[in-house]
Amino acid sequence: MGNYFLIDTESACFVPDETAIKTANYTQRHRRTSVGSSDRTASNMSHAERMAETQKLLDRAIADAWYTVKSDRRPPKLTRTRWVWRLTGLYHLCHSTTRLMEEAAQGFASANRKSLAQWATEKAREEAGHDQLALLDIRSMGYKAEAVVEALVPPAAKALMDCFTRSVRDSDPIDCVGYSYTGERLAICRGVEYIQMVESLLPPDINATRCLRVHSAVGSDVEHVEETIEMIAELSDDERVRVARACYKAALLRFSPPKEHYISDEEIQNVLKPLVLT
């Protein structure tokens, strides 16, 4: 599995008709061009203008990653079996968030970076319990949820968790801001139609989209994205560029197909068969 949510659903927000992305070397380009290198200096910008500029910088980084990958490979069609696989990815990503954000908050606080510490503390609080929603969804699908998530760890989710962990444990954990923004920004590309598409694959008496709804355009991530942009907008230009680079790196992981093959429904079913609820 390339991502726990897929290129063709997540990237739609980041492929405009007119995109000024002419080179894949995002990091080098932003070393040359400062965030505040426009005609107006940052000190003369209004709060709204700085927020708009910040969002443009971050979203441009995510779009850049999509154009860098630009793979013709497409994941297999979503099925009921594959939805369980997706839910396991959601579980693992959600399960690691609260613990790592609390660790990041401690790192920011020890460096007296109050706004970042407050942001990370709030993120840890906001994400608490979301892993349990994924477990409920898997149980609703008729499986022993705890056993399923122990048996299935999608490689893409593992790669993202490793990226998140490295960013938090860096001497400066600010990259975790870009990692978090990328996940939530891509999540709000999934709207009601996507949720209804997933539900159409499931029997009408099964509720297995709780975790998806929270991490979608109908959930709290819309507000979370706005709050994160507001916090990042108040950082220094160098810090904002670093966050944007972290967005780019996280988006590369989310958009890249697997190095080998996509896991098949048959392979997933072979793991799930012994884990059916009796």
C-alpha positions as semicolon CSV with decimal commas, in nm:
position;residue;x (nm);y (nm);z (nm)
1;M;0,000;0,000;0,000
2;G;0,144;0,336;-0,098
3;N;-0,050;0,549;0,147
4;Y;-0,318;0,488;0,403
5;F;-0,521;0,724;0,187
6;L;-0,447;0,743;-0,177
7;I;-0,289;0,963;-0,437
8;D;-0,603;1,001;-0,646
9;T;-0,815;1,113;-0,351
10;E;-0,565;1,315;-0,154
11;S;-0,395;1,507;-0,432
12;A;-0,706;1,662;-0,585
13;C;-0,666;1,978;-0,378
14;F;-0,312;2,022;-0,501
15;V;-0,335;1,990;-0,877
16;P;-0,467;2,326;-1,004
17;D;-0,476;2,405;-1,376
18;E;-0,210;2,672;-1,335
19;T;0,066;2,552;-1,104
20;A;0,399;2,730;-1,104
21;I;0,597;2,416;-1,036
22;K;0,869;2,389;-1,296
23;T;1,128;2,190;-1,104
24;A;1,122;1,909;-0,852
25;N;1,409;2,053;-0,647
26;Y;1,193;2,215;-0,383
27;T;1,458;2,234;-0,111
28;Q;1,717;2,408;-0,328
29;R;1,463;2,657;-0,462
30;H;1,358;2,765;-0,116
31;R;1,714;2,810;-0,003
32;R;1,742;3,076;-0,269
33;T;1,405;3,244;-0,216
34;S;1,305;3,368;0,127
35;V;0,944;3,362;0,242
36;G;0,955;3,735;0,294
37;S;1,127;3,826;-0,030
38;S;0,824;3,992;-0,187
39;D;0,797;4,368;-0,235
40;R;0,626;4,410;0,097
41;T;0,823;4,318;0,407
42;A;0,674;4,081;0,663
43;S;0,646;4,360;0,919
44;N;0,416;4,556;0,686
45;M;0,184;4,264;0,617
46;S;-0,151;4,231;0,789
47;H;-0,225;3,920;0,992
48;A;-0,464;3,794;0,723
49;E;-0,204;3,849;0,450
50;R;0,063;3,666;0,646
51;M;-0,173;3,374;0,706
52;A;-0,263;3,359;0,336
53;E;0,104;3,369;0,239
54;T;0,184;3,097;0,492
55;Q;-0,087;2,865;0,364
56;K;0,029;2,923;0,007
57;L;0,386;2,831;0,105
58;L;0,279;2,510;0,279
59;D;0,031;2,399;0,016
60;R;0,282;2,472;-0,256
61;A;0,524;2,236;-0,082
62;I;0,262;1,959;-0,079
63;A;0,179;2,019;-0,446
64;D;0,550;2,014;-0,523
65;A;0,575;1,667;-0,371
66;W;0,284;1,546;-0,583
67;Y;0,456;1,668;-0,900
68;T;0,784;1,514;-0,787
69;V;0,623;1,170;-0,751
70;K;0,373;1,201;-1,041
71;S;0,338;0,825;-1,064
72;D;0,121;0,653;-1,322
73;R;0,071;0,362;-1,084
74;R;-0,272;0,347;-0,927
75;P;-0,375;0,151;-0,619
76;P;-0,619;-0,137;-0,649
77;K;-0,989;-0,057;-0,638
78;L;-1,120;-0,003;-0,288
79;T;-1,308;-0,305;-0,156
80;R;-1,458;-0,408;0,176
81;T;-1,146;-0,611;0,252
82;R;-0,913;-0,328;0,154
83;W;-1,106;-0,089;0,379
84;V;-0,997;-0,298;0,679
85;W;-0,638;-0,254;0,557
86;R;-0,689;0,122;0,536
87;L;-0,836;0,127;0,887
88;T;-0,528;-0,048;1,025
89;G;-0,313;0,228;0,874
90;L;-0,536;0,491;1,031
91;Y;-0,510;0,315;1,365
92;H;-0,131;0,305;1,367
93;L;-0,096;0,670;1,265
94;C;-0,348;0,787;1,522
95;H;-0,207;0,564;1,796
96;S;0,136;0,726;1,778
97;T;0,022;1,086;1,761
98;T;-0,066;1,175;2,121
99;R;0,252;1,024;2,266
100;L;0,480;1,188;2,010
101;M;0,311;1,527;2,031
102;E;0,350;1,525;2,409
103;E;0,720;1,451;2,355
104;A;0,744;1,737;2,104
105;A;0,572;1,974;2,347
106;Q;0,835;1,895;2,609
107;G;1,112;1,965;2,358
108;F;0,962;2,300;2,259
109;A;0,900;2,396;2,621
110;S;1,258;2,319;2,721
111;A;1,372;2,558;2,445
112;N;1,126;2,823;2,569
113;R;0,931;2,816;2,242
114;K;0,596;2,878;2,402
115;S;0,367;2,896;2,099
116;L;0,506;2,573;1,956
117;A;0,483;2,399;2,295
118;Q;0,122;2,511;2,332
119;W;0,040;2,396;1,980
120;A;0,191;2,050;2,035
121;T;0,014;2,011;2,370
122;E;-0,317;2,097;2,205
123;K;-0,248;1,854;1,921
124;A;-0,185;1,574;2,171
125;R;-0,519;1,653;2,338
126;E;-0,712;1,679;2,011
127;E;-0,591;1,345;1,876
128;A;-0,642;1,144;2,195
129;G;-0,879;0,855;2,142
130;H;-0,886;0,863;1,763
131;D;-0,707;0,528;1,751
132;Q;-1,000;0,384;1,944
133;L;-1,237;0,500;1,669
134;A;-1,036;0,299;1,418
135;L;-1,058;-0,006;1,646
136;L;-1,435;0,037;1,671
137;D;-1,455;0,055;1,293
138;I;-1,252;-0,265;1,250
139;R;-1,466;-0,440;1,512
140;S;-1,778;-0,326;1,326
141;M;-1,637;-0,498;1,018
142;G;-1,652;-0,826;1,212
143;Y;-1,292;-0,869;1,326
144;K;-1,097;-0,885;1,651
145;A;-0,968;-0,530;1,623
146;E;-0,668;-0,547;1,855
147;A;-0,546;-0,866;1,688
148;V;-0,594;-0,715;1,342
149;V;-0,381;-0,406;1,411
150;E;-0,114;-0,624;1,566
151;A;-0,106;-0,847;1,258
152;L;-0,131;-0,574;0,994
153;V;0,102;-0,274;0,983
154;P;0,086;-0,115;0,636
155;P;0,438;-0,021;0,521
156;A;0,325;0,332;0,429
157;A;0,193;0,388;0,780
158;K;0,521;0,254;0,922
159;A;0,721;0,494;0,701
160;L;0,509;0,788;0,814
161;M;0,539;0,692;1,180
162;D;0,916;0,667;1,144
163;C;0,924;1,012;0,980
164;F;0,713;1,156;1,261
165;T;0,931;0,997;1,529
166;R;1,253;1,129;1,372
167;S;1,112;1,480;1,351
168;V;1,004;1,481;1,715
169;R;1,339;1,350;1,838
170;D;1,549;1,587;1,631
171;S;1,743;1,853;1,821
172;D;1,478;2,094;1,689
173;P;1,142;1,912;1,662
174;I;0,980;2,178;1,440
175;D;0,954;1,937;1,145
176;C;0,667;1,768;1,328
177;V;0,461;2,080;1,253
178;G;0,497;2,019;0,879
179;Y;0,424;1,650;0,921
180;S;0,106;1,728;1,113
181;Y;-0,009;2,001;0,875
182;T;0,037;1,775;0,573
183;G;-0,172;1,497;0,723
184;E;-0,458;1,725;0,823
185;R;-0,447;1,932;0,504
186;L;-0,475;1,619;0,290
187;A;-0,745;1,478;0,517
188;I;-0,979;1,768;0,442
189;C;-0,961;1,683;0,071
190;R;-1,186;1,390;0,158
191;G;-1,544;1,514;0,168
192;V;-1,894;1,373;0,193
193;E;-1,876;1,204;-0,147
194;Y;-1,570;1,003;-0,048
195;I;-1,729;0,897;0,281
196;Q;-2,046;0,792;0,097
197;M;-1,837;0,595;-0,153
198;V;-1,676;0,400;0,131
199;E;-2,012;0,342;0,300
200;S;-2,157;0,212;-0,029
201;L;-1,908;-0,076;-0,010
202;L;-2,032;-0,182;0,333
203;P;-2,357;-0,344;0,447
204;P;-2,607;-0,076;0,559
205;D;-2,598;-0,193;0,920
206;I;-2,220;-0,151;0,954
207;N;-2,073;0,176;1,083
208;A;-1,705;0,167;0,991
209;T;-1,632;0,530;0,898
210;R;-1,604;0,691;1,243
211;C;-1,230;0,751;1,217
212;L;-1,257;0,860;0,854
213;R;-1,525;1,119;0,937
214;V;-1,308;1,275;1,209
215;H;-1,020;1,299;0,961
216;S;-1,211;1,452;0,670
217;A;-1,371;1,773;0,549
218;V;-1,673;1,703;0,770
219;G;-1,463;1,659;1,083
220;S;-1,247;1,871;1,310
221;D;-0,942;1,877;1,082
222;V;-1,076;2,183;0,894
223;E;-1,052;2,388;1,211
224;H;-0,721;2,227;1,305
225;V;-0,566;2,330;0,972
226;E;-0,670;2,692;1,025
227;E;-0,530;2,691;1,379
228;T;-0,199;2,548;1,263
229;I;-0,166;2,805;0,984
230;E;-0,231;3,081;1,235
231;M;0,045;2,950;1,462
232;I;0,295;2,900;1,179
233;A;0,224;3,249;1,042
234;E;0,371;3,396;1,360
235;L;0,698;3,206;1,330
236;S;1,013;3,351;1,175
237;D;1,067;3,325;0,801
238;D;1,340;3,064;0,849
239;E;1,111;2,855;1,068
240;R;0,828;2,875;0,816
241;V;1,057;2,759;0,536
242;R;1,168;2,467;0,750
243;V;0,804;2,373;0,817
244;A;0,736;2,388;0,443
245;R;1,030;2,157;0,374
246;A;0,888;1,914;0,630
247;C;0,552;1,932;0,448
248;Y;0,728;1,839;0,127
249;K;0,903;1,539;0,284
250;A;0,585;1,411;0,450
251;A;0,386;1,456;0,129
252;L;0,645;1,259;-0,068
253;L;0,580;0,963;0,161
254;R;0,204;0,999;0,128
255;F;0,204;1,026;-0,251
256;S;0,464;0,761;-0,333
257;P;0,342;0,417;-0,444
258;P;0,501;0,111;-0,280
259;K;0,844;0,009;-0,402
260;E;0,717;-0,340;-0,471
261;H;0,357;-0,448;-0,527
262;Y;0,034;-0,331;-0,370
263;I;-0,091;-0,588;-0,122
264;S;-0,372;-0,794;-0,273
265;D;-0,716;-0,856;-0,126
266;E;-0,625;-1,224;-0,106
267;E;-0,317;-1,150;0,105
268;I;-0,521;-0,932;0,340
269;Q;-0,796;-1,196;0,367
270;N;-0,542;-1,464;0,456
271;V;-0,443;-1,259;0,761
272;L;-0,801;-1,167;0,852
273;K;-0,960;-1,515;0,830
274;P;-0,840;-1,635;1,172
275;L;-0,933;-1,300;1,329
276;V;-1,308;-1,304;1,258
277;L;-1,527;-1,233;1,560
278;T;-1,727;-1,535;1,671
